[in-house]
Amino acid sequence: MVEDAAETPLRIVLAKIGFDGHDRGLRVVARILRDAGCEVIYLGLRQTTDNIVAVAEQEDADAIGLSMHNAGHMTLAPKMVEALRAADMDIPVVVGGIIPDDDIEPLRQAGVAAILGPGASAEEVGRTVRDVVNARA
Amino acid sequence: MGRLLSIVERGGPRADEVAKLAHPHVGQAHVIGITGPPGAGKSTLVGKLVAEAENAGKRPAVLAVDPSSPLTGGAILGDRVRIDANNLEAFVRSVATRGHSGGLALSVPGSVRVFDAAGFDPVIVETVGVGQVEVDVTATADTTVVVANPGTGDAVQANKAGLLEVADLFVVNKSDHPGATDVRRDLELMLDLSHVSGAEEIAGGRAPIVMTNSLDGDGIGELWTEIADHHQRLIDSDRLVGRRAHRLQTEVRSRLLTALEQATDALIADRFDATQQTIGESAAPSELSEKLLAELLSPAPPQTEGAAEPGA
Ligand SMILES: Nc1nc2c(ncn2[C@@H]2O[C@H](COP(=O)(O)OP(=O)(O)O)[C@@H](O)[C@H]2O)c(=O)[nH]1
Ligand SMILES: [Mg+2]
């Protein structure tokens, strides 16, 4: 059983919520996660929290990665956490993007499992995702 | 449901347990395989087919298979971007090949059966048609659709990959591209010349070719009709039963081979020590293997215990 868990790659749903821009950053993160041995279920832009919840259920996701580059993170990230709770799904949410220092603690309080800045190394991204998943398991 | 599919994908005793529970309820779903080269528009097409199925009052599910990175074991599963763009109801599951080809050959039919037992119909399986593994996976389908891409020499590539043989239907997607009619002609030529056509049930005919534009939906209605017709022909001619019996046989065979391979490895590990010297008497390889084979095939072999703990 333990061996199984170690061998099965982590499945991460990766998305951008809201209406902002392009998916270049998201694609870079997808590649980093793949290189860290994760299976990335890539959703791309303009996702809704409801849609992400449905996808996470279907894909049996281990974690959800949200990329945020506009000011929406303070409302959208907690909304994502809330939507998962409402669906009774205990899946960690990791937020990546340009997040002001002052916002980090409130996001954690809101239930966001980890926050990764744009400067995070590939190693850091992979480790963080594994850590938050293992913390729940 | 999502969890159940994960269990099946991991394989092993728990997957077998799920398969046993599902078994009494399977056999209702029409399994449609969609295969072809990367970028041909398979996922976009699948999205349109799902919408078509839902409009017809059906409850489709999709299994979208993409390759794992052989280096890291990770994968980017991006099919949902195109599939989900059309609809909201369908159950879509993204699957990575996870390196081991045998595993995929077992897990895909396993997942299809879970969908089937849960009442989904049709079950659409998207695979990249490049290697033997993927071609093997198409054996899971009742109806196999091969998608060609109006790019250079795509029909030829389909031929090389062995896709012509497994096709019940061909789609030339991106019919809006100027090269599309050329691909269609190439396909027709190749089918006529090689006499290969999966559509054996059409007396004297070859597999239909449908032109589609998966962006605006042009030709999708026709494709849906052809797929439904193929299914109906399979049923009417009793070939559906035959195909499924063949599929069962293939699956049992591959399971037996896997089990035999494991038992063999365990026996070998047991009888040869680390320095490669045989334990006990020295004998010719033929003699030794004959003896071990007899042991392997004898009823209630003691080495089934050993198979559970390799490397011990
Ligand atoms: N022009 C045109 N582009 C298409 C068509 N179908 C798909 N595409 C595009 O082809 C690219 C690959 O599509 P995708 O469905 O991901 O292909 P897959 O790799 O075979 O699953 C995407 O950019 C699609 O928008 C079509 O009928 N016409
Ligand atoms: Mg695809």
Short mmCIF file of C-alpha atoms and ligand atoms in Angstrom, two decimals:
data_model
loop_
_atom_site.label_atom_id
_atom_site.label_comp_id
_atom_site.label_asym_id
_atom_site.label_seq_id
_atom_site.Cartn_x
_atom_site.Cartn_y
_atom_site.Cartn_z
CA MET A 1 0.00 0.00 0.00
CA VAL A 2 2.70 2.44 1.07
CA GLU A 3 4.73 1.40 -1.91
CA ASP A 4 1.73 2.11 -4.14
CA ALA A 5 1.36 5.63 -2.85
CA ALA A 6 5.03 6.34 -3.43
CA GLU A 7 4.90 5.03 -6.97
CA THR A 8 1.72 6.77 -8.08
CA PRO A 9 2.44 10.26 -9.38
CA LEU A 10 0.64 13.16 -7.72
CA ARG A 11 -2.25 14.49 -9.78
CA ILE A 12 -2.46 18.27 -9.84
CA VAL A 13 -5.29 20.28 -11.40
CA LEU A 14 -3.74 23.47 -12.75
CA ALA A 15 -5.86 26.46 -13.69
CA LYS A 16 -6.25 30.18 -13.83
CA ILE A 17 -9.45 31.67 -12.47
CA GLY A 18 -10.98 34.86 -13.76
CA PHE A 19 -10.50 36.78 -16.93
CA ASP A 20 -6.87 37.71 -16.96
CA GLY A 21 -4.47 37.49 -19.80
CA HIS A 22 -2.37 34.75 -21.25
CA ASP A 23 -1.39 31.25 -20.20
CA ARG A 24 2.37 31.47 -20.66
CA GLY A 25 3.12 31.41 -16.94
CA LEU A 26 0.72 28.56 -16.41
CA ARG A 27 2.41 26.50 -19.09
CA VAL A 28 5.78 27.03 -17.44
CA VAL A 29 4.38 25.83 -14.12
CA ALA A 30 2.84 22.81 -15.88
CA ARG A 31 6.24 21.83 -17.22
CA ILE A 32 7.91 22.31 -13.85
CA LEU A 33 5.34 20.05 -12.21
CA ARG A 34 5.69 17.43 -14.92
CA ASP A 35 9.46 17.49 -14.50
CA ALA A 36 8.90 17.06 -10.76
CA GLY A 37 7.07 13.82 -11.61
CA CYS A 38 3.49 15.09 -11.27
CA GLU A 39 0.56 14.41 -13.57
CA VAL A 40 -0.79 17.84 -14.44
CA ILE A 41 -4.42 18.10 -15.42
CA TYR A 42 -4.15 21.31 -17.33
CA LEU A 43 -7.28 23.44 -17.53
CA GLY A 44 -5.90 26.70 -18.79
CA LEU A 45 -7.58 30.07 -18.52
CA ARG A 46 -10.92 31.45 -17.41
CA GLN A 47 -11.92 28.65 -15.07
CA THR A 48 -14.62 28.95 -12.44
CA THR A 49 -14.32 27.53 -8.94
CA ASP A 50 -17.35 25.32 -9.60
CA ASN A 51 -15.73 23.87 -12.68
CA ILE A 52 -12.48 23.22 -10.83
CA VAL A 53 -14.37 21.38 -8.08
CA ALA A 54 -16.09 19.16 -10.66
CA VAL A 55 -12.80 18.45 -12.43
CA ALA A 56 -11.01 17.69 -9.15
CA GLU A 57 -13.65 15.10 -8.33
CA GLN A 58 -13.52 13.45 -11.76
CA GLU A 59 -9.73 13.45 -11.85
CA ASP A 60 -9.28 12.47 -8.19
CA ALA A 61 -6.83 15.36 -7.79
CA ASP A 62 -4.28 15.43 -4.99
CA ALA A 63 -3.90 19.20 -5.13
CA ILE A 64 -5.11 22.27 -7.00
CA GLY A 65 -2.71 24.83 -8.36
CA LEU A 66 -4.04 28.30 -9.09
CA SER A 67 -2.09 30.86 -10.98
CA MET A 68 -3.00 34.47 -10.18
CA HIS A 69 -1.55 37.60 -11.60
CA ASN A 70 -4.22 40.19 -11.03
CA ALA A 71 -5.54 41.53 -7.77
CA GLY A 72 -8.21 38.84 -7.62
CA HIS A 73 -6.28 36.47 -5.39
CA MET A 74 -7.74 37.84 -2.14
CA THR A 75 -11.27 36.95 -3.20
CA LEU A 76 -10.77 34.10 -5.66
CA ALA A 77 -8.35 31.92 -3.70
CA PRO A 78 -10.53 31.85 -0.56
CA LYS A 79 -13.54 31.24 -2.79
CA MET A 80 -11.76 28.18 -4.22
CA VAL A 81 -11.02 26.84 -0.74
CA GLU A 82 -14.61 27.48 0.27
CA ALA A 83 -16.03 25.74 -2.82
CA LEU A 84 -13.95 22.63 -2.08
CA ARG A 85 -15.08 22.61 1.53
CA ALA A 86 -18.69 22.98 0.47
CA ALA A 87 -18.20 19.92 -1.75
CA ASP A 88 -16.65 18.07 1.18
CA MET A 89 -13.35 17.71 -0.61
CA ASP A 90 -10.16 17.89 1.39
CA ILE A 91 -7.76 18.94 -1.33
CA PRO A 92 -4.97 21.47 -0.73
CA VAL A 93 -4.95 24.65 -2.79
CA VAL A 94 -1.60 26.13 -3.81
CA VAL A 95 -1.53 29.67 -5.17
CA GLY A 96 1.21 30.89 -7.45
CA GLY A 97 1.82 34.37 -8.73
CA ILE A 98 2.78 37.84 -7.65
CA ILE A 99 1.29 37.98 -4.16
CA PRO A 100 2.13 40.99 -1.96
CA ASP A 101 3.75 40.00 1.34
CA ASP A 102 0.89 41.51 3.30
CA ASP A 103 -1.58 39.16 1.66
CA ILE A 104 0.23 35.94 2.44
CA GLU A 105 -0.91 35.54 6.03
CA PRO A 106 -4.58 36.33 5.28
CA LEU A 107 -4.52 33.77 2.43
CA ARG A 108 -3.13 31.14 4.77
CA GLN A 109 -5.79 32.02 7.30
CA ALA A 110 -8.35 31.49 4.55
CA GLY A 111 -7.09 27.95 4.08
CA VAL A 112 -4.65 28.26 1.18
CA ALA A 113 -2.08 25.51 1.77
CA ALA A 114 0.93 27.20 0.20
CA ILE A 115 1.90 30.28 -1.76
CA LEU A 116 4.62 30.33 -4.37
CA GLY A 117 6.11 33.55 -5.70
CA PRO A 118 7.15 34.00 -9.34
CA GLY A 119 10.77 33.42 -8.31
CA ALA A 120 10.15 29.92 -6.95
CA SER A 121 12.61 27.38 -8.32
CA ALA A 122 11.46 24.18 -9.99
CA GLU A 123 12.81 22.29 -7.00
CA GLU A 124 10.80 24.49 -4.62
CA VAL A 125 7.58 24.07 -6.60
CA GLY A 126 7.89 20.29 -6.66
CA ARG A 127 8.77 20.06 -2.98
CA THR A 128 5.98 22.42 -1.89
CA VAL A 129 3.34 20.45 -3.75
CA ARG A 130 4.56 17.16 -2.30
CA ASP A 131 4.67 18.68 1.20
CA VAL A 132 1.12 20.04 1.14
CA VAL A 133 -0.24 16.76 -0.22
CA ASN A 134 1.63 14.71 2.36
CA ALA A 135 0.41 17.02 5.11
CA ARG A 136 -3.17 16.01 4.27
CA ALA A 137 -2.56 12.35 3.65
CA MET B 1 -16.22 7.63 -9.08
CA GLY B 2 -12.97 9.58 -9.39
CA ARG B 3 -11.46 7.52 -6.57
CA LEU B 4 -12.63 4.28 -8.11
CA LEU B 5 -10.87 5.12 -11.35
CA SER B 6 -7.65 5.84 -9.44
CA ILE B 7 -7.81 2.41 -7.88
CA VAL B 8 -8.24 0.82 -11.30
CA GLU B 9 -5.36 2.86 -12.71
CA ARG B 10 -3.03 1.73 -9.94
CA GLY B 11 -3.82 -1.91 -10.68
CA GLY B 12 -3.24 -4.78 -8.30
CA PRO B 13 -5.62 -6.65 -6.00
CA ARG B 14 -7.85 -3.67 -5.24
CA ALA B 15 -8.30 -2.98 -8.95
CA ASP B 16 -9.26 -6.62 -9.42
CA GLU B 17 -11.80 -6.25 -6.62
CA VAL B 18 -13.39 -3.26 -8.38
CA ALA B 19 -13.46 -5.21 -11.63
CA LYS B 20 -15.30 -8.06 -9.93
CA LEU B 21 -17.91 -5.72 -8.49
CA ALA B 22 -18.39 -3.97 -11.81
CA HIS B 23 -18.59 -7.11 -13.86
CA PRO B 24 -22.28 -7.99 -13.50
CA HIS B 25 -23.20 -4.52 -14.78
CA VAL B 26 -20.99 -4.18 -17.84
CA GLY B 27 -21.74 -4.65 -21.53
CA GLN B 28 -24.22 -1.86 -22.12
CA ALA B 29 -21.96 0.97 -23.23
CA HIS B 30 -20.85 1.59 -26.79
CA VAL B 31 -17.06 2.01 -26.54
CA ILE B 32 -15.69 4.43 -29.12
CA GLY B 33 -11.93 4.75 -29.67
CA ILE B 34 -10.56 7.96 -31.16
CA THR B 35 -6.94 7.76 -32.22
CA GLY B 36 -4.51 9.61 -34.45
CA PRO B 37 -1.34 11.70 -34.38
CA PRO B 38 -0.80 14.51 -31.84
CA GLY B 39 -2.39 17.77 -32.93
CA ALA B 40 -4.85 16.16 -35.35
CA GLY B 41 -7.72 17.65 -33.37
CA LYS B 42 -8.83 14.51 -31.49
CA SER B 43 -9.72 16.27 -28.25
CA THR B 44 -11.56 19.04 -30.07
CA LEU B 45 -13.45 16.38 -32.00
CA VAL B 46 -14.20 14.41 -28.84
CA GLY B 47 -15.67 17.55 -27.30
CA LYS B 48 -18.01 17.92 -30.26
CA LEU B 49 -18.97 14.23 -30.19
CA VAL B 50 -19.75 14.45 -26.49
CA ALA B 51 -22.03 17.40 -27.16
CA GLU B 52 -23.69 15.41 -29.95
CA ALA B 53 -24.22 12.44 -27.62
CA GLU B 54 -25.65 14.64 -24.91
CA ASN B 55 -28.02 16.23 -27.40
CA ALA B 56 -29.18 12.73 -28.29
CA GLY B 57 -30.07 12.24 -24.62
CA LYS B 58 -27.09 10.05 -23.78
CA ARG B 59 -24.71 10.14 -20.86
CA PRO B 60 -21.21 10.02 -22.32
CA ALA B 61 -17.90 9.61 -20.50
CA VAL B 62 -14.41 10.23 -21.83
CA LEU B 63 -11.06 8.63 -21.08
CA ALA B 64 -8.31 10.86 -22.50
CA VAL B 65 -4.91 9.18 -22.58
CA ASP B 66 -1.66 11.11 -22.96
CA PRO B 67 1.95 9.94 -22.65
CA SER B 68 3.95 10.21 -19.43
CA SER B 69 7.44 11.60 -19.61
CA PRO B 70 9.78 8.61 -19.67
CA LEU B 71 12.37 10.66 -17.77
CA THR B 72 10.40 11.97 -14.82
CA GLY B 73 7.21 9.92 -14.83
CA GLY B 74 5.26 13.17 -14.90
CA ALA B 75 2.78 14.23 -17.57
CA ILE B 76 0.90 17.22 -18.87
CA LEU B 77 -2.65 16.12 -19.55
CA GLY B 78 -4.14 18.90 -21.63
CA ASP B 79 -7.05 17.28 -23.41
CA ARG B 80 -9.66 18.82 -21.14
CA VAL B 81 -8.91 22.29 -22.44
CA ARG B 82 -10.45 21.31 -25.78
CA ILE B 83 -12.98 18.75 -24.59
CA ASP B 84 -14.54 20.83 -21.83
CA ALA B 85 -14.92 23.83 -24.07
CA ASN B 86 -18.16 22.40 -25.40
CA ASN B 87 -20.11 20.94 -22.57
CA LEU B 88 -20.56 20.55 -18.86
CA GLU B 89 -22.25 17.23 -18.20
CA ALA B 90 -19.83 14.58 -19.37
CA PHE B 91 -17.43 12.79 -17.05
CA VAL B 92 -13.91 13.30 -18.40
CA ARG B 93 -10.92 11.47 -16.98
CA SER B 94 -7.37 12.31 -18.01
CA VAL B 95 -5.01 9.34 -17.97
CA ALA B 96 -1.23 9.21 -18.23
CA THR B 97 0.43 6.17 -19.77
CA ARG B 98 2.71 5.85 -16.70
CA GLY B 99 5.49 4.22 -18.61
CA HIS B 100 4.54 0.62 -18.35
CA SER B 101 2.70 -0.40 -21.49
CA GLY B 102 1.22 -3.52 -19.97
CA GLY B 103 -0.30 -1.46 -17.19
CA LEU B 104 -2.10 0.80 -19.63
CA ALA B 105 -3.40 -2.16 -21.57
CA LEU B 106 -4.98 -3.38 -18.34
CA SER B 107 -6.10 -0.10 -16.82
CA VAL B 108 -7.89 1.34 -19.84
CA PRO B 109 -10.31 -1.58 -20.27
CA GLY B 110 -10.69 -1.58 -16.48
CA SER B 111 -11.68 2.09 -16.41
CA VAL B 112 -13.99 1.62 -19.39
CA ARG B 113 -15.79 -1.13 -17.47
CA VAL B 114 -16.21 1.11 -14.43
CA PHE B 115 -17.83 3.76 -16.64
CA ASP B 116 -19.96 1.10 -18.32
CA ALA B 117 -21.12 -0.35 -15.01
CA ALA B 118 -21.94 3.15 -13.74
CA GLY B 119 -24.31 3.62 -16.67
CA PHE B 120 -22.24 5.88 -18.92
CA ASP B 121 -22.86 5.40 -22.64
CA PRO B 122 -21.05 5.96 -24.91
CA VAL B 123 -17.56 5.68 -23.42
CA ILE B 124 -15.10 7.54 -25.63
CA VAL B 125 -11.39 6.71 -25.38
CA GLU B 126 -8.90 9.17 -26.87
CA THR B 127 -5.37 7.87 -27.47
CA VAL B 128 -2.38 9.11 -29.42
CA GLY B 129 -1.99 6.71 -32.30
CA VAL B 130 1.74 6.38 -32.54
CA GLY B 131 3.02 3.17 -31.05
CA GLN B 132 1.95 -0.41 -30.65
CA VAL B 133 0.73 0.26 -27.11
CA GLU B 134 -1.74 2.83 -28.30
CA VAL B 135 -2.86 0.62 -31.12
CA ASP B 136 -3.40 -2.16 -28.59
CA VAL B 137 -5.51 0.16 -26.52
CA THR B 138 -7.81 0.70 -29.47
CA ALA B 139 -8.66 -2.99 -29.11
CA THR B 140 -10.79 -1.87 -26.17
CA ALA B 141 -13.17 -0.09 -28.53
CA ASP B 142 -16.23 -1.42 -30.32
CA THR B 143 -15.80 1.29 -32.92
CA THR B 144 -12.37 2.69 -33.71
CA VAL B 145 -12.13 6.09 -35.37
CA VAL B 146 -8.76 7.07 -36.84
CA VAL B 147 -8.26 10.82 -37.20
CA ALA B 148 -5.93 12.07 -39.90
CA ASN B 149 -4.48 15.54 -39.96
CA PRO B 150 -4.01 17.53 -43.15
CA GLY B 151 -0.27 17.72 -42.71
CA THR B 152 2.46 16.30 -44.90
CA GLY B 153 2.06 12.61 -45.55
CA ASP B 154 -0.35 11.96 -42.72
CA ALA B 155 -2.13 9.13 -44.48
CA VAL B 156 1.22 7.45 -45.00
CA GLN B 157 2.03 7.78 -41.33
CA ALA B 158 -1.28 6.27 -40.37
CA ASN B 159 -0.37 3.33 -42.56
CA LYS B 160 3.04 2.95 -40.92
CA ALA B 161 1.62 3.09 -37.42
CA GLY B 162 -0.70 0.22 -38.27
CA LEU B 163 -3.73 2.42 -37.84
CA LEU B 164 -5.33 1.56 -41.18
CA GLU B 165 -5.88 -2.00 -40.02
CA VAL B 166 -7.68 -1.06 -36.84
CA ALA B 167 -9.91 1.66 -38.28
CA ASP B 168 -13.64 1.19 -38.60
CA LEU B 169 -13.99 4.79 -39.65
CA PHE B 170 -11.66 7.51 -40.84
CA VAL B 171 -11.94 11.17 -40.08
CA VAL B 172 -10.08 13.80 -42.04
CA ASN B 173 -10.27 16.61 -39.55
CA LYS B 174 -9.52 20.27 -40.21
CA SER B 175 -11.56 20.10 -43.39
CA ASP B 176 -11.14 23.87 -43.47
CA HIS B 177 -7.47 23.34 -44.36
CA PRO B 178 -6.61 23.28 -48.08
CA GLY B 179 -4.74 19.96 -47.72
CA ALA B 180 -7.77 18.08 -46.40
CA THR B 181 -9.06 16.77 -49.72
CA ASP B 182 -5.57 15.52 -50.58
CA VAL B 183 -5.43 13.52 -47.36
CA ARG B 184 -8.81 12.05 -48.15
CA ARG B 185 -7.64 11.00 -51.62
CA ASP B 186 -4.42 9.53 -50.21
CA LEU B 187 -6.42 7.55 -47.71
CA GLU B 188 -8.78 6.22 -50.35
CA LEU B 189 -5.85 5.22 -52.53
CA MET B 190 -4.05 3.49 -49.75
CA LEU B 191 -7.12 1.62 -48.63
CA ASP B 192 -7.84 0.49 -52.18
CA LEU B 193 -4.26 -0.62 -52.77
CA SER B 194 -3.62 -2.39 -49.52
CA HIS B 195 -7.02 -4.00 -49.11
CA VAL B 196 -6.89 -3.23 -45.45
CA SER B 197 -10.03 -2.06 -43.87
CA GLY B 198 -11.29 -2.68 -40.39
CA ALA B 199 -14.81 -2.37 -41.73
CA GLU B 200 -15.01 -6.03 -42.71
CA GLU B 201 -18.69 -6.08 -41.99
CA ILE B 202 -19.38 -3.91 -45.00
CA ALA B 203 -19.46 -6.43 -47.79
CA GLY B 204 -16.90 -5.43 -50.39
CA GLY B 205 -16.63 -1.93 -49.00
CA ARG B 206 -13.97 0.02 -47.25
CA ALA B 207 -14.19 2.01 -44.05
CA PRO B 208 -16.10 5.28 -44.50
CA ILE B 209 -14.15 8.53 -44.53
CA VAL B 210 -15.77 11.56 -42.97
CA MET B 211 -14.50 15.13 -43.34
CA THR B 212 -14.90 17.24 -40.21
CA ASN B 213 -14.21 20.70 -38.95
CA SER B 214 -14.07 20.29 -35.20
CA LEU B 215 -13.98 24.01 -34.61
CA ASP B 216 -17.32 24.91 -36.21
CA GLY B 217 -18.82 21.41 -36.01
CA ASP B 218 -19.11 20.85 -39.73
CA GLY B 219 -19.38 17.11 -40.49
CA ILE B 220 -19.78 16.11 -36.85
CA GLY B 221 -23.42 15.15 -37.36
CA GLU B 222 -22.41 12.89 -40.23
CA LEU B 223 -19.63 11.35 -38.14
CA TRP B 224 -22.03 10.70 -35.28
CA THR B 225 -24.39 8.96 -37.68
CA GLU B 226 -21.57 6.82 -39.11
CA ILE B 227 -20.47 5.84 -35.60
CA ALA B 228 -24.02 4.89 -34.64
CA ASP B 229 -24.44 2.97 -37.91
CA HIS B 230 -21.24 1.04 -37.28
CA HIS B 231 -22.44 0.12 -33.82
CA GLN B 232 -25.78 -1.01 -35.24
CA ARG B 233 -24.07 -3.12 -37.90
CA LEU B 234 -21.94 -4.74 -35.21
CA ILE B 235 -25.05 -5.63 -33.27
CA ASP B 236 -27.05 -6.81 -36.28
CA SER B 237 -24.27 -9.03 -37.56
CA ASP B 238 -23.43 -10.48 -34.15
CA ARG B 239 -19.96 -9.05 -34.51
CA LEU B 240 -20.24 -7.05 -31.32
CA VAL B 241 -20.34 -10.29 -29.37
CA GLY B 242 -17.42 -11.64 -31.38
CA ARG B 243 -15.33 -8.53 -30.87
CA ARG B 244 -15.99 -8.52 -27.17
CA ALA B 245 -15.16 -12.20 -26.86
CA HIS B 246 -11.92 -11.51 -28.67
CA ARG B 247 -11.21 -8.62 -26.36
CA LEU B 248 -11.81 -10.80 -23.33
CA GLN B 249 -9.45 -13.39 -24.74
CA THR B 250 -6.76 -10.76 -25.35
CA GLU B 251 -7.08 -9.44 -21.84
CA VAL B 252 -6.99 -12.83 -20.18
CA ARG B 253 -3.98 -13.72 -22.29
CA SER B 254 -2.08 -10.61 -21.28
CA ARG B 255 -2.94 -11.23 -17.62
CA LEU B 256 -1.73 -14.82 -17.87
CA LEU B 257 1.50 -13.71 -19.49
CA THR B 258 2.08 -11.16 -16.75
CA ALA B 259 1.38 -13.74 -14.05
CA LEU B 260 3.67 -16.27 -15.72
CA GLU B 261 6.41 -13.71 -16.10
CA GLN B 262 6.21 -12.84 -12.41
CA ALA B 263 6.17 -16.48 -11.38
CA THR B 264 9.13 -17.13 -13.66
CA ASP B 265 11.11 -14.24 -12.20
CA ALA B 266 10.37 -15.44 -8.68
CA LEU B 267 11.44 -18.97 -9.51
CA ILE B 268 14.61 -17.76 -11.18
CA ALA B 269 15.45 -15.53 -8.24
CA ASP B 270 14.88 -18.50 -5.98
CA ARG B 271 17.05 -20.95 -7.90
CA PHE B 272 19.94 -18.80 -9.04
CA ASP B 273 22.07 -17.00 -6.54
CA ALA B 274 23.51 -13.54 -6.93
CA THR B 275 26.73 -14.78 -8.47
CA GLN B 276 24.73 -16.28 -11.35
CA GLN B 277 25.72 -19.79 -10.38
CA THR B 278 23.06 -22.41 -10.40
CA ILE B 279 22.24 -23.87 -7.08
CA GLY B 280 22.38 -27.62 -7.05
CA GLU B 281 23.44 -29.73 -10.02
CA SER B 282 24.77 -28.21 -13.19
CA ALA B 283 22.72 -29.06 -16.21
CA ALA B 284 22.16 -27.91 -19.77
CA PRO B 285 19.91 -24.84 -20.03
CA SER B 286 17.30 -26.85 -21.86
CA GLU B 287 17.24 -29.47 -19.16
CA LEU B 288 17.12 -26.92 -16.39
CA SER B 289 14.32 -24.88 -17.95
CA GLU B 290 12.30 -28.00 -18.62
CA LYS B 291 12.56 -28.94 -14.99
CA LEU B 292 11.62 -25.46 -13.83
CA LEU B 293 8.74 -25.29 -16.30
CA ALA B 294 7.32 -28.48 -14.85
CA GLU B 295 7.54 -26.87 -11.44
CA LEU B 296 5.96 -23.67 -12.70
CA LEU B 297 3.01 -25.48 -14.20
CA SER B 298 2.48 -27.97 -11.44
CA PRO B 299 -0.73 -27.43 -9.47
CA ALA B 300 -0.50 -25.20 -6.39
CA PRO B 301 3.10 -24.11 -7.01
CA PRO B 302 4.82 -23.05 -3.79
CA GLN B 303 6.48 -20.09 -5.55
CA THR B 304 3.28 -18.04 -5.68
CA GLU B 305 4.33 -16.97 -2.19
CA GLY B 306 7.65 -15.83 -3.53
CA ALA B 307 6.04 -13.85 -6.37
CA ALA B 308 4.51 -11.46 -3.87
CA GLU B 309 7.88 -10.48 -2.49
CA PRO B 310 10.37 -10.01 -5.31
CA GLY B 311 13.84 -8.86 -4.44
CA ALA B 312 13.64 -10.53 -1.05
N1 LIG C 1 -8.43 24.72 -38.38
C1 LIG C 1 -8.81 23.72 -37.57
N2 LIG C 1 -8.15 23.54 -36.41
C2 LIG C 1 -8.53 22.54 -35.60
C3 LIG C 1 -9.61 21.65 -35.94
N3 LIG C 1 -9.74 20.74 -34.96
C4 LIG C 1 -8.80 21.04 -34.04
N4 LIG C 1 -8.08 22.12 -34.41
C5 LIG C 1 -6.94 22.73 -33.68
O1 LIG C 1 -5.86 21.83 -33.67
C6 LIG C 1 -5.09 21.96 -32.47
C7 LIG C 1 -4.93 20.61 -31.81
O2 LIG C 1 -6.20 20.16 -31.37
P1 LIG C 1 -6.38 19.01 -30.29
O3 LIG C 1 -7.84 18.71 -30.22
O4 LIG C 1 -5.70 19.38 -29.02
O5 LIG C 1 -5.59 17.82 -30.99
P2 LIG C 1 -5.16 16.38 -30.42
O6 LIG C 1 -3.75 16.48 -29.99
O7 LIG C 1 -5.31 15.45 -31.57
O8 LIG C 1 -6.08 16.03 -29.29
C8 LIG C 1 -5.84 22.97 -31.62
O9 LIG C 1 -5.22 24.21 -31.75
C9 LIG C 1 -7.23 22.99 -32.21
O10 LIG C 1 -7.88 24.22 -32.02
C10 LIG C 1 -10.28 21.87 -37.19
O11 LIG C 1 -11.21 21.17 -37.58
N5 LIG C 1 -9.84 22.92 -37.96
MG MG C 2 -5.73 15.41 -27.33
#
